[in-house]
Amino acid sequence: MDRQYDIIVIGAGNGGLSAAASACCRGFRTLLIEQHNLPGGFATSFRRGRFEFEPALHELCDVGEPGAREEVGALIDSYGAKVDWVKLPEAYRLIITGEGEEPIDAVMPFGKQAYIDRMEEYVPGSRESMEKFFYLADCIMAANAAVAAAGGKADPKVMMREHPDFLKCANYPTAVVLRRLKMPLKAQKILSAYWCYMGVNMEDLEFGFYASLVHKYIVNAAYIPRFRSHELSVAMDKTIREHGGTILYNTLATRILMEEGAPVGVETTHGTFYARHIIPDISPNAVFGDMMDGGRDLPEAHIRAVNARKIGGRGYCVYVGLNRTAEELGVREYSYFISELSDTVKEQELAGTFREHPMQATICLSNAIPDCSPPGTCIMSFTTFFMKDIWSGVTEREYTAKKREVAEKLIRDFEKATGTSILPYIEEIEIASPATLARYAMVPQGAMYAYSCGEGDGLMARLQMLDEDQRVKNIRFASGYGPRLYGYSSTYMGGDMAVKLTMKDMKEENYEKV
Amino acid sequence: MKKFNFHVKPIGLLDMLHFKKMVPRRRAILQSGSLDPITAVYGVNRLAQSLHPKQQKAVVSAIIPRRDANTYVLRADKLAYFRAGQYVSVKLKIGGAVTARPYTLAASPARALEGEYEITVKKAQDGFVSDYILKNWKVGTEVTLSGPEGPFSYEPLRDEKEVVGLAGGSGITPFMAMAYAILDGIEDFRLTLLYGSRTKADILYADELERICAATDKVKVIHVLSEEKAEGFEHGFIDAELIQKYAPENYTLFICGPRAMHDFLARELPGLDLDEKHIRREFVPAPASPTYFGSYAGDASKVFTLKLRFLGEERQIPLRADEPILTAIERAGIAAPSRCRSGECGWCRSRLIGGDVFVPDSMDGRRLADAGAGYIHPCSSWALSDLELEIFPE
Ligand SMILES: Cc1cc2nc3c(=O)[nH]c(=O)nc-3n(C[C@H](O)[C@H](O)[C@H](O)COP(=O)(O)OP(=O)(O)OC[C@H]3O[C@@H](n4cnc5c(N)ncnc54)[C@H](O)[C@@H]3O)c2cc1C
Ligand SMILES: Cc1cc2nc3c(=O)[nH]c(=O)nc-3n(C[C@H](O)[C@H](O)[C@H](O)COP(=O)(O)OP(=O)(O)OC[C@H]3O[C@@H](n4cnc5c(N)ncnc54)[C@H](O)[C@@H]3O)c2cc1C
Ligand code: FES
C-alpha cells in the first residue's frame, strides 16, 4: 500500500476526523491511523441487548439549524458529512440537594430571553445582572471573532479600542465577574451548572471561556446526532474516503521517526508510513513520551512543559437501558445536573474521592429521541468525573466492585433528587470507568477532559502561546490536548485549526506536496 | 439586544495588566514541570491493559479428558482477570486457514490471577476447530488467546439475587466459572442450575459440580437427561414446567447452550411470564447454513467471488453462499478480526463496498449508523451475490 503521505493523522477521534477531512478536502495526501476498529474515539456507540448507547455526548453546541449553521455545523457541512441532527428540548435541569444548602430545582430553557425570564422567575431581581452577563458574553463572542479573523494575532491597540469590555473581564475567574455583576447568589449557582462540562471550578475557570460556552449553548441551542455519535463519526469516515483519504483501523501508532529535529514518519503495527507533517489526535504525553523515548532527545524546557500540564477530569459513566418509558419513570428532562453542593470549589475537591463524590450530569436520551430504544423502554446515562488519579490504585480484583459502588451511588443520588425509581428497571447496564476510557481511547489516566483548562492553562493563554507550544516542528495537535481544548465542538474546530497551522508550517519550509 | 452603558466599577486599567500577565504566568507554570521521562501510561492505563490485553499467550499445562470433550488447563506467567461467564477467542492456524473460536473460561477468576485458565472444548458435528483442538493440542502446546470478552455475567445492579441457569452440553462452562466464583466469594448470588445432557455419561463436570454443591448451599444442580431415565435425574428437555418446578419466586434466567436449545426455549419461555430484563442469553454462533433462517431467500448452493480489500491490498477469493463471509476470508488464509462469531461483539465490523448480503435479524448486532452506512459483521452475514468488502486486520 502507499507509504508516502503529506500528512499523517494519529487517532480518529473528533479532532483526528476533522483534521483528516480538512486535509483531504484541501488536496493533501492524508493517512488517518486509528488503533480501534472504528472511528470516533469517545464519539462512538455500543450495543447491549436491545439498546444502543451513546458513550459520551450530552450536547454539541455551535451546530445551528440547516441554512443557518453555526461554526461547527458549518465546518461539518463543509466537509460534506451528512448528519441527522436532533435539536435538544431544553438546556438543563439543575438540582441541588445537599444538607445545609438552599435547595434548587430549576429547569432552564434555550434562548437568551427565555433563559433570563426563567431565571427571574426562580430568582426575582436577577434580571439586570443576567442581562449584563449576556451583554458581556456578546462582547466576548465579538472579540473572539475579531481575534480569529486576525489569525489569532490580534493587535493589542485595536483590542483595547474595539473590545475594552472583553479585556476587562475575560481573564478573570468566572465567579469573580459574576460577583462583580452583583448577580444574586442563587442565580450564580444556576448559571454555573455547565462547570461540569469543563471540570474546572468557577473560582478558577476564566470568564471569557465560560461566558462563551454559556452563550453557545443557551443562545444557539444544542444538538445530537440521531444514531448516537457513531453516526457523526461514520459520516466523517465516509467523507474522508470520498476525498481520497486513507484510513487504517486496528492500527496502533508506536513511534515517531525523527530526522534533524522534525518528524519524517510514523511506525505502526502495520509497518512504517512516511510524512513530514504529523497531526496527533492524542496527547503530547503519548507523542513526546511513549512514541519518542520518553522525550529523551527533547530540550529540557520542552520536557518540563509537557510534564507540567495537569490531566483534567477522569471520566466515569453508567449507561442503563430501562424496561419502562421515561414517562412511566417520571423522568421528564433530557439533561440533568445534580449535586449535593452548590460550591464548585468544594465539588471539585470531593470529586477526588470515591465515596463523597457529589455531582453528576445525567441524560435521558429518550427525552430527545423517543424511538432511540424499543417501545416500552428508555435509555439513561449518568456521568461524572474524578479530579484525582484515584483509579490508578484500584486492583484487578477490586475493579468491578469499585465501578459498581460508584454506579449505585450515582443512580441512588438521582433517584433521591428527582423522587424517581430507576434501579428496579435496569434491563441492561454498562459502566465505563477511567480504565474503560484508557482502554478504548488510550487517554492518560482515563481523562475525559484532556489537560485541565484551569490553573493558568486556559484557552486564551494557549492561543496566545501557539508558537511556543509547538514543541517539535511540524507536529500540530488536533486533540482535546491541543490549543482549542476539549469537547466535541472544540476538537472539531481544533482538527481544522491543526491543518491550517500545518499549512503555515509547510509554507515556511516551501514544502511541496507528494 | 440593547447595549448597556456598562461599567463594572472596580475594573479598570489593572485589568488590562491582568490580561497581560496571562502569558508570563503560564510560561512560568510550564517551566515548573519535572524532567522525568514523559509518558501517557499511568496506573489506570496499566490496569486497562492488564484487564484487556489485545492478545495473550499460554501453554497447555494439563488435559482432563471427558466424554467427547477435553478440558485444557492453560498456564502463563500472567493472564487477565475476568468476570465469570466471559470467553476468550482462541486463535488458530489450521492448514492454510487462519481462524478463531470463542471458548468460555470455565475455572474461577481467582485462578487467572495465578496465571491459570481452563477451557473445555466439546466435539462438534463436522467441527472444524473443535476436531483440530481435540486431536492436536497436547501438554506443552502454545496457544494464542484474546483478552476476556462478553457480557454473559451476573450483575447485581440488574439481576435478581437468585439465578436460574439453563445449560445444554458445553453450555455448562460459564456456569462452572460462576459456581466457582460464588465458592471463592467473588460473586454473591444463588445459582440453581438446570443442566441438560443426553445421558449420565455425557454430563460434563459431574464430579466438580457435586463437590461445589457440597461446599456451598448457594449452588444447586438438577441434571436433566434427554435420552436416559435414571433415579435422581430429571428426564426430557428443559421446559417451562421444569423451570417452574425448581425456580424460586424472583429470579433471573441465564441460558447457555446449543442453538437447538435456544429455539426450543423460545417456545417455552412465554409460559413463564418473565420480561426481557430477566432473561440473559449467551451468544450463539452462526448455524451451519443460512437456510436455517426462515427469512433466507438466497440459493445456498452458489459459489460467488469476494473481492477483498485490506491494508491497501486486493484479493479475489471464492465465496460459498452457505457459509458466513468470515469463513471464506479465513479459508483463504487471511486473518480477519473476530471474537464472538455471533454477530454481537462488532470486532469483525467490515465495510461492504458492493454486493448484497443476507443478515438475519436475530444475529444483526450492528450499530444503527453502521447498518445504514453499509457496514456488516461478516461472522453473521451471508453472500447473496459477488461482493466487494474491506476488512481491517488487527
Ligand atoms: C462520558 C463523556 C461525556 C462527554 N460529554 C461531552 C459532551 O456532552 N459534550 C462535549 O462537547 N464533549 C463531551 N465529552 C468530551 C469529548 O468527548 C472529548 O473531549 C472529545 O471527544 C475528545 O476528542 P479527541 O479529538 O481529543 O479524541 P479522542 O476521543 O480522545 O480520540 C483519540 C483517538 O486516538 C486513538 N489513539 C490513541 N492512541 C493511538 C495510537 N497510538 N495509535 C493510533 N490511534 C490512537 C484512540 O483510539 C481514539 O480513537 C465527553 C467525554 C466523555 C468521556
Ligand atoms: C460466547 C461463546 C462461548 C463458547 N464457549 C464454548 C465452550 O466453552 N466450549 C465449547 O465447546 N464451545 C464453546 N462455544 C462454541 C465454540 O466457539 C465453537 O462454536 C464450537 O467449538 C464449534 O466450533 P467448530 O469449528 O468445531 O465447529 P463449527 O464452527 O460448526 O465448524 C464448522 C464450520 O467451520 C468452518 N470451516 C470449515 N472448514 C473450514 C476451513 N478449512 N477454514 C475455515 N473455516 C472452516 C465452516 O464455517 C463450518 O461451518 C462457544 C461459543 C460462543 C459464541
Ligand atoms: S465476531 Fe463478533 S460480531 Fe462478528
mmCIF file with all atom_site columns, N, CA, C and O in Angstrom, chain A residues 93-131:
data_model
loop_
_atom_site.group_PDB
_atom_site.id
_atom_site.type_symbol
_atom_site.label_atom_id
_atom_site.label_alt_id
_atom_site.label_comp_id
_atom_site.label_asym_id
_atom_site.label_entity_id
_atom_site.label_seq_id
_atom_site.pdbx_PDB_ins_code
_atom_site.Cartn_x
_atom_site.Cartn_y
_atom_site.Cartn_z
_atom_site.occupancy
_atom_site.B_iso_or_equiv
_atom_site.pdbx_formal_charge
_atom_site.auth_seq_id
_atom_site.auth_comp_id
_atom_site.auth_asym_id
_atom_site.auth_atom_id
_atom_site.pdbx_PDB_model_num
ATOM 1   N N  . ARG A 1 93  ? -31.816 20.837 33.616 1.00 0.00 ? 93  ARG A N  1
ATOM 2   C CA . ARG A 1 93  ? -32.458 20.967 34.918 1.00 0.00 ? 93  ARG A CA 1
ATOM 3   C C  . ARG A 1 93  ? -31.372 20.809 35.981 1.00 0.00 ? 93  ARG A C  1
ATOM 4   O O  . ARG A 1 93  ? -30.638 19.816 35.968 1.00 0.00 ? 93  ARG A O  1
ATOM 5   N N  . LEU A 1 94  ? -31.267 21.800 36.841 1.00 0.00 ? 94  LEU A N  1
ATOM 6   C CA . LEU A 1 94  ? -30.263 21.765 37.906 1.00 0.00 ? 94  LEU A CA 1
ATOM 7   C C  . LEU A 1 94  ? -30.947 21.460 39.224 1.00 0.00 ? 94  LEU A C  1
ATOM 8   O O  . LEU A 1 94  ? -31.909 22.132 39.600 1.00 0.00 ? 94  LEU A O  1
ATOM 9   N N  . ILE A 1 95  ? -30.438 20.450 39.910 1.00 0.00 ? 95  ILE A N  1
ATOM 10  C CA . ILE A 1 95  ? -30.990 20.131 41.233 1.00 0.00 ? 95  ILE A CA 1
ATOM 11  C C  . ILE A 1 95  ? -29.851 20.111 42.249 1.00 0.00 ? 95  ILE A C  1
ATOM 12  O O  . ILE A 1 95  ? -28.878 19.370 42.088 1.00 0.00 ? 95  ILE A O  1
ATOM 13  N N  . ILE A 1 96  ? -29.981 20.963 43.265 1.00 0.00 ? 96  ILE A N  1
ATOM 14  C CA . ILE A 1 96  ? -29.014 20.972 44.376 1.00 0.00 ? 96  ILE A CA 1
ATOM 15  C C  . ILE A 1 96  ? -29.746 20.444 45.601 1.00 0.00 ? 96  ILE A C  1
ATOM 16  O O  . ILE A 1 96  ? -30.810 20.949 45.959 1.00 0.00 ? 96  ILE A O  1
ATOM 17  N N  . THR A 1 97  ? -29.154 19.414 46.224 1.00 0.00 ? 97  THR A N  1
ATOM 18  C CA . THR A 1 97  ? -29.925 18.690 47.234 1.00 0.00 ? 97  THR A CA 1
ATOM 19  C C  . THR A 1 97  ? -29.340 18.711 48.630 1.00 0.00 ? 97  THR A C  1
ATOM 20  O O  . THR A 1 97  ? -30.026 18.421 49.588 1.00 0.00 ? 97  THR A O  1
ATOM 21  N N  . GLY A 1 98  ? -28.036 18.983 48.755 1.00 0.00 ? 98  GLY A N  1
ATOM 22  C CA . GLY A 1 98  ? -27.313 18.653 49.985 1.00 0.00 ? 98  GLY A CA 1
ATOM 23  C C  . GLY A 1 98  ? -27.841 19.325 51.245 1.00 0.00 ? 98  GLY A C  1
ATOM 24  O O  . GLY A 1 98  ? -28.553 20.337 51.184 1.00 0.00 ? 98  GLY A O  1
ATOM 25  N N  . GLU A 1 99  ? -27.454 18.751 52.375 1.00 0.00 ? 99  GLU A N  1
ATOM 26  C CA . GLU A 1 99  ? -27.824 19.339 53.654 1.00 0.00 ? 99  GLU A CA 1
ATOM 27  C C  . GLU A 1 99  ? -27.138 20.687 53.805 1.00 0.00 ? 99  GLU A C  1
ATOM 28  O O  . GLU A 1 99  ? -25.995 20.855 53.408 1.00 0.00 ? 99  GLU A O  1
ATOM 29  N N  . GLY A 1 100 ? -27.843 21.624 54.386 1.00 0.00 ? 100 GLY A N  1
ATOM 30  C CA . GLY A 1 100 ? -27.257 22.939 54.601 1.00 0.00 ? 100 GLY A CA 1
ATOM 31  C C  . GLY A 1 100 ? -27.218 23.783 53.338 1.00 0.00 ? 100 GLY A C  1
ATOM 32  O O  . GLY A 1 100 ? -26.693 24.880 53.328 1.00 0.00 ? 100 GLY A O  1
ATOM 33  N N  . GLU A 1 101 ? -27.744 23.246 52.258 1.00 0.00 ? 101 GLU A N  1
ATOM 34  C CA . GLU A 1 101 ? -27.796 24.002 51.002 1.00 0.00 ? 101 GLU A CA 1
ATOM 35  C C  . GLU A 1 101 ? -29.205 24.551 50.810 1.00 0.00 ? 101 GLU A C  1
ATOM 36  O O  . GLU A 1 101 ? -30.185 23.888 51.164 1.00 0.00 ? 101 GLU A O  1
ATOM 37  N N  . GLU A 1 102 ? -29.288 25.726 50.235 1.00 0.00 ? 102 GLU A N  1
ATOM 38  C CA . GLU A 1 102 ? -30.599 26.186 49.812 1.00 0.00 ? 102 GLU A CA 1
ATOM 39  C C  . GLU A 1 102 ? -30.999 25.290 48.633 1.00 0.00 ? 102 GLU A C  1
ATOM 40  O O  . GLU A 1 102 ? -30.288 25.222 47.629 1.00 0.00 ? 102 GLU A O  1
ATOM 41  N N  . PRO A 1 103 ? -32.111 24.559 48.745 1.00 0.00 ? 103 PRO A N  1
ATOM 42  C CA . PRO A 1 103 ? -32.448 23.639 47.655 1.00 0.00 ? 103 PRO A CA 1
ATOM 43  C C  . PRO A 1 103 ? -32.735 24.407 46.363 1.00 0.00 ? 103 PRO A C  1
ATOM 44  O O  . PRO A 1 103 ? -33.366 25.463 46.394 1.00 0.00 ? 103 PRO A O  1
ATOM 45  N N  . ILE A 1 104 ? -32.251 23.857 45.276 1.00 0.00 ? 104 ILE A N  1
ATOM 46  C CA . ILE A 1 104 ? -32.524 24.454 43.966 1.00 0.00 ? 104 ILE A CA 1
ATOM 47  C C  . ILE A 1 104 ? -33.070 23.351 43.073 1.00 0.00 ? 104 ILE A C  1
ATOM 48  O O  . ILE A 1 104 ? -32.568 22.228 43.088 1.00 0.00 ? 104 ILE A O  1
ATOM 49  N N  . ASP A 1 105 ? -34.117 23.641 42.349 1.00 0.00 ? 105 ASP A N  1
ATOM 50  C CA . ASP A 1 105 ? -34.593 22.737 41.315 1.00 0.00 ? 105 ASP A CA 1
ATOM 51  C C  . ASP A 1 105 ? -35.074 23.616 40.178 1.00 0.00 ? 105 ASP A C  1
ATOM 52  O O  . ASP A 1 105 ? -36.178 24.148 40.212 1.00 0.00 ? 105 ASP A O  1
ATOM 53  N N  . ALA A 1 106 ? -34.228 23.812 39.182 1.00 0.00 ? 106 ALA A N  1
ATOM 54  C CA . ALA A 1 106 ? -34.511 24.776 38.124 1.00 0.00 ? 106 ALA A CA 1
ATOM 55  C C  . ALA A 1 106 ? -34.405 24.123 36.756 1.00 0.00 ? 106 ALA A C  1
ATOM 56  O O  . ALA A 1 106 ? -33.408 23.463 36.459 1.00 0.00 ? 106 ALA A O  1
ATOM 57  N N  . VAL A 1 107 ? -35.448 24.297 35.954 1.00 0.00 ? 107 VAL A N  1
ATOM 58  C CA . VAL A 1 107 ? -35.416 23.810 34.574 1.00 0.00 ? 107 VAL A CA 1
ATOM 59  C C  . VAL A 1 107 ? -35.164 25.011 33.674 1.00 0.00 ? 107 VAL A C  1
ATOM 60  O O  . VAL A 1 107 ? -35.975 25.941 33.634 1.00 0.00 ? 107 VAL A O  1
ATOM 61  N N  . MET A 1 108 ? -34.036 25.014 32.996 1.00 0.00 ? 108 MET A N  1
ATOM 62  C CA . MET A 1 108 ? -33.653 26.186 32.220 1.00 0.00 ? 108 MET A CA 1
ATOM 63  C C  . MET A 1 108 ? -33.812 25.938 30.722 1.00 0.00 ? 108 MET A C  1
ATOM 64  O O  . MET A 1 108 ? -33.384 24.914 30.203 1.00 0.00 ? 108 MET A O  1
ATOM 65  N N  . PRO A 1 109 ? -34.427 26.893 30.041 1.00 0.00 ? 109 PRO A N  1
ATOM 66  C CA . PRO A 1 109 ? -34.688 26.718 28.601 1.00 0.00 ? 109 PRO A CA 1
ATOM 67  C C  . PRO A 1 109 ? -33.533 27.243 27.739 1.00 0.00 ? 109 PRO A C  1
ATOM 68  O O  . PRO A 1 109 ? -32.671 27.961 28.217 1.00 0.00 ? 109 PRO A O  1
ATOM 69  N N  . PHE A 1 110 ? -33.541 26.881 26.474 1.00 0.00 ? 110 PHE A N  1
ATOM 70  C CA . PHE A 1 110 ? -32.662 27.511 25.492 1.00 0.00 ? 110 PHE A CA 1
ATOM 71  C C  . PHE A 1 110 ? -33.240 28.868 25.131 1.00 0.00 ? 110 PHE A C  1
ATOM 72  O O  . PHE A 1 110 ? -34.435 29.130 25.311 1.00 0.00 ? 110 PHE A O  1
ATOM 73  N N  . GLY A 1 111 ? -32.420 29.725 24.561 1.00 0.00 ? 111 GLY A N  1
ATOM 74  C CA . GLY A 1 111 ? -32.851 31.059 24.120 1.00 0.00 ? 111 GLY A CA 1
ATOM 75  C C  . GLY A 1 111 ? -32.508 32.087 25.194 1.00 0.00 ? 111 GLY A C  1
ATOM 76  O O  . GLY A 1 111 ? -32.878 31.916 26.354 1.00 0.00 ? 111 GLY A O  1
ATOM 77  N N  . LYS A 1 112 ? -31.828 33.147 24.790 1.00 0.00 ? 112 LYS A N  1
ATOM 78  C CA . LYS A 1 112 ? -31.348 34.126 25.759 1.00 0.00 ? 112 LYS A CA 1
ATOM 79  C C  . LYS A 1 112 ? -32.488 34.715 26.576 1.00 0.00 ? 112 LYS A C  1
ATOM 80  O O  . LYS A 1 112 ? -32.464 34.720 27.810 1.00 0.00 ? 112 LYS A O  1
ATOM 81  N N  . GLN A 1 113 ? -33.519 35.213 25.867 1.00 0.00 ? 113 GLN A N  1
ATOM 82  C CA . GLN A 1 113 ? -34.601 35.891 26.581 1.00 0.00 ? 113 GLN A CA 1
ATOM 83  C C  . GLN A 1 113 ? -35.348 34.920 27.495 1.00 0.00 ? 113 GLN A C  1
ATOM 84  O O  . GLN A 1 113 ? -35.633 35.232 28.650 1.00 0.00 ? 113 GLN A O  1
ATOM 85  N N  . ALA A 1 114 ? -35.625 33.741 26.956 1.00 0.00 ? 114 ALA A N  1
ATOM 86  C CA . ALA A 1 114 ? -36.333 32.741 27.753 1.00 0.00 ? 114 ALA A CA 1
ATOM 87  C C  . ALA A 1 114 ? -35.519 32.375 28.992 1.00 0.00 ? 114 ALA A C  1
ATOM 88  O O  . ALA A 1 114 ? -36.064 32.187 30.085 1.00 0.00 ? 114 ALA A O  1
ATOM 89  N N  . TYR A 1 115 ? -34.223 32.291 28.825 1.00 0.00 ? 115 TYR A N  1
ATOM 90  C CA . TYR A 1 115 ? -33.332 31.924 29.934 1.00 0.00 ? 115 TYR A CA 1
ATOM 91  C C  . TYR A 1 115 ? -33.353 33.010 31.016 1.00 0.00 ? 115 TYR A C  1
ATOM 92  O O  . TYR A 1 115 ? -33.501 32.725 32.207 1.00 0.00 ? 115 TYR A O  1
ATOM 93  N N  . ILE A 1 116 ? -33.261 34.263 30.565 1.00 0.00 ? 116 ILE A N  1
ATOM 94  C CA . ILE A 1 116 ? -33.268 35.377 31.527 1.00 0.00 ? 116 ILE A CA 1
ATOM 95  C C  . ILE A 1 116 ? -34.626 35.448 32.242 1.00 0.00 ? 116 ILE A C  1
ATOM 96  O O  . ILE A 1 116 ? -34.689 35.618 33.461 1.00 0.00 ? 116 ILE A O  1
ATOM 97  N N  . ASP A 1 117 ? -35.689 35.265 31.471 1.00 0.00 ? 117 ASP A N  1
ATOM 98  C CA . ASP A 1 117 ? -37.038 35.313 32.069 1.00 0.00 ? 117 ASP A CA 1
ATOM 99  C C  . ASP A 1 117 ? -37.217 34.202 33.102 1.00 0.00 ? 117 ASP A C  1
ATOM 100 O O  . ASP A 1 117 ? -37.749 34.424 34.187 1.00 0.00 ? 117 ASP A O  1
ATOM 101 N N  . ARG A 1 118 ? -36.784 33.001 32.737 1.00 0.00 ? 118 ARG A N  1
ATOM 102 C CA . ARG A 1 118 ? -36.933 31.883 33.662 1.00 0.00 ? 118 ARG A CA 1
ATOM 103 C C  . ARG A 1 118 ? -36.103 32.122 34.921 1.00 0.00 ? 118 ARG A C  1
ATOM 104 O O  . ARG A 1 118 ? -36.551 31.844 36.034 1.00 0.00 ? 118 ARG A O  1
ATOM 105 N N  . MET A 1 119 ? -34.931 32.689 34.733 1.00 0.00 ? 119 MET A N  1
ATOM 106 C CA . MET A 1 119 ? -34.084 32.979 35.895 1.00 0.00 ? 119 MET A CA 1
ATOM 107 C C  . MET A 1 119 ? -34.792 33.970 36.815 1.00 0.00 ? 119 MET A C  1
ATOM 108 O O  . MET A 1 119 ? -34.762 33.822 38.042 1.00 0.00 ? 119 MET A O  1
ATOM 109 N N  . GLU A 1 120 ? -35.437 34.963 36.217 1.00 0.00 ? 120 GLU A N  1
ATOM 110 C CA . GLU A 1 120 ? -36.152 35.960 37.023 1.00 0.00 ? 120 GLU A CA 1
ATOM 111 C C  . GLU A 1 120 ? -37.288 35.300 37.826 1.00 0.00 ? 120 GLU A C  1
ATOM 112 O O  . GLU A 1 120 ? -37.560 35.687 38.957 1.00 0.00 ? 120 GLU A O  1
ATOM 113 N N  . GLU A 1 121 ? -37.915 34.286 37.231 1.00 0.00 ? 121 GLU A N  1
ATOM 114 C CA . GLU A 1 121 ? -38.961 33.559 37.971 1.00 0.00 ? 121 GLU A CA 1
ATOM 115 C C  . GLU A 1 121 ? -38.377 32.853 39.192 1.00 0.00 ? 121 GLU A C  1
ATOM 116 O O  . GLU A 1 121 ? -38.952 32.890 40.279 1.00 0.00 ? 121 GLU A O  1
ATOM 117 N N  . TYR A 1 122 ? -37.236 32.190 38.982 1.00 0.00 ? 122 TYR A N  1
ATOM 118 C CA . TYR A 1 122 ? -36.618 31.456 40.099 1.00 0.00 ? 122 TYR A CA 1
ATOM 119 C C  . TYR A 1 122 ? -35.938 32.399 41.080 1.00 0.00 ? 122 TYR A C  1
ATOM 120 O O  . TYR A 1 122 ? -35.927 32.160 42.284 1.00 0.00 ? 122 TYR A O  1
ATOM 121 N N  . VAL A 1 123 ? -35.329 33.449 40.541 1.00 0.00 ? 123 VAL A N  1
ATOM 122 C CA . VAL A 1 123 ? -34.566 34.379 41.379 1.00 0.00 ? 123 VAL A CA 1
ATOM 123 C C  . VAL A 1 123 ? -35.014 35.805 41.071 1.00 0.00 ? 123 VAL A C  1
ATOM 124 O O  . VAL A 1 123 ? -34.382 36.492 40.252 1.00 0.00 ? 123 VAL A O  1
ATOM 125 N N  . PRO A 1 124 ? -36.092 36.255 41.692 1.00 0.00 ? 124 PRO A N  1
ATOM 126 C CA . PRO A 1 124 ? -36.553 37.612 41.424 1.00 0.00 ? 124 PRO A CA 1
ATOM 127 C C  . PRO A 1 124 ? -35.429 38.607 41.698 1.00 0.00 ? 124 PRO A C  1
ATOM 128 O O  . PRO A 1 124 ? -34.688 38.463 42.680 1.00 0.00 ? 124 PRO A O  1
ATOM 129 N N  . GLY A 1 125 ? -35.289 39.559 40.786 1.00 0.00 ? 125 GLY A N  1
ATOM 130 C CA . GLY A 1 125 ? -34.229 40.548 40.959 1.00 0.00 ? 125 GLY A CA 1
ATOM 131 C C  . GLY A 1 125 ? -32.932 40.183 40.267 1.00 0.00 ? 125 GLY A C  1
ATOM 132 O O  . GLY A 1 125 ? -31.941 40.885 40.383 1.00 0.00 ? 125 GLY A O  1
ATOM 133 N N  . SER A 1 126 ? -32.956 39.078 39.521 1.00 0.00 ? 126 SER A N  1
ATOM 134 C CA . SER A 1 126 ? -31.710 38.654 38.868 1.00 0.00 ? 126 SER A CA 1
ATOM 135 C C  . SER A 1 126 ? -31.570 39.228 37.457 1.00 0.00 ? 126 SER A C  1
ATOM 136 O O  . SER A 1 126 ? -30.508 39.175 36.855 1.00 0.00 ? 126 SER A O  1
ATOM 137 N N  . ARG A 1 127 ? -32.671 39.814 36.963 1.00 0.00 ? 127 ARG A N  1
ATOM 138 C CA . ARG A 1 127 ? -32.716 40.164 35.552 1.00 0.00 ? 127 ARG A CA 1
ATOM 139 C C  . ARG A 1 127 ? -31.562 41.059 35.107 1.00 0.00 ? 127 ARG A C  1
ATOM 140 O O  . ARG A 1 127 ? -30.872 40.781 34.119 1.00 0.00 ? 127 ARG A O  1
ATOM 141 N N  . GLU A 1 128 ? -31.339 42.104 35.868 1.00 0.00 ? 128 GLU A N  1
ATOM 142 C CA . GLU A 1 128 ? -30.338 43.074 35.423 1.00 0.00 ? 128 GLU A CA 1
ATOM 143 C C  . GLU A 1 128 ? -28.956 42.420 35.297 1.00 0.00 ? 128 GLU A C  1
ATOM 144 O O  . GLU A 1 128 ? -28.256 42.589 34.294 1.00 0.00 ? 128 GLU A O  1
ATOM 145 N N  . SER A 1 129 ? -28.603 41.667 36.320 1.00 0.00 ? 129 SER A N  1
ATOM 146 C CA . SER A 1 129 ? -27.272 41.038 36.275 1.00 0.00 ? 129 SER A CA 1
ATOM 147 C C  . SER A 1 129 ? -27.198 40.005 35.156 1.00 0.00 ? 129 SER A C  1
ATOM 148 O O  . SER A 1 129 ? -26.148 39.832 34.523 1.00 0.00 ? 129 SER A O  1
ATOM 149 N N  . MET A 1 130 ? -28.311 39.345 34.886 1.00 0.00 ? 130 MET A N  1
ATOM 150 C CA . MET A 1 130 ? -28.308 38.357 33.805 1.00 0.00 ? 130 MET A CA 1
ATOM 151 C C  . MET A 1 130 ? -28.150 39.038 32.452 1.00 0.00 ? 130 MET A C  1
ATOM 152 O O  . MET A 1 130 ? -27.451 38.542 31.565 1.00 0.00 ? 130 MET A O  1
ATOM 153 N N  . GLU A 1 131 ? -28.820 40.192 32.318 1.00 0.00 ? 131 GLU A N  1
ATOM 154 C CA . GLU A 1 131 ? -28.680 40.903 31.043 1.00 0.00 ? 131 GLU A CA 1
ATOM 155 C C  . GLU A 1 131 ? -27.244 41.378 30.866 1.00 0.00 ? 131 GLU A C  1
ATOM 156 O O  . GLU A 1 131 ? -26.694 41.321 29.764 1.00 0.00 ? 131 GLU A O  1
#
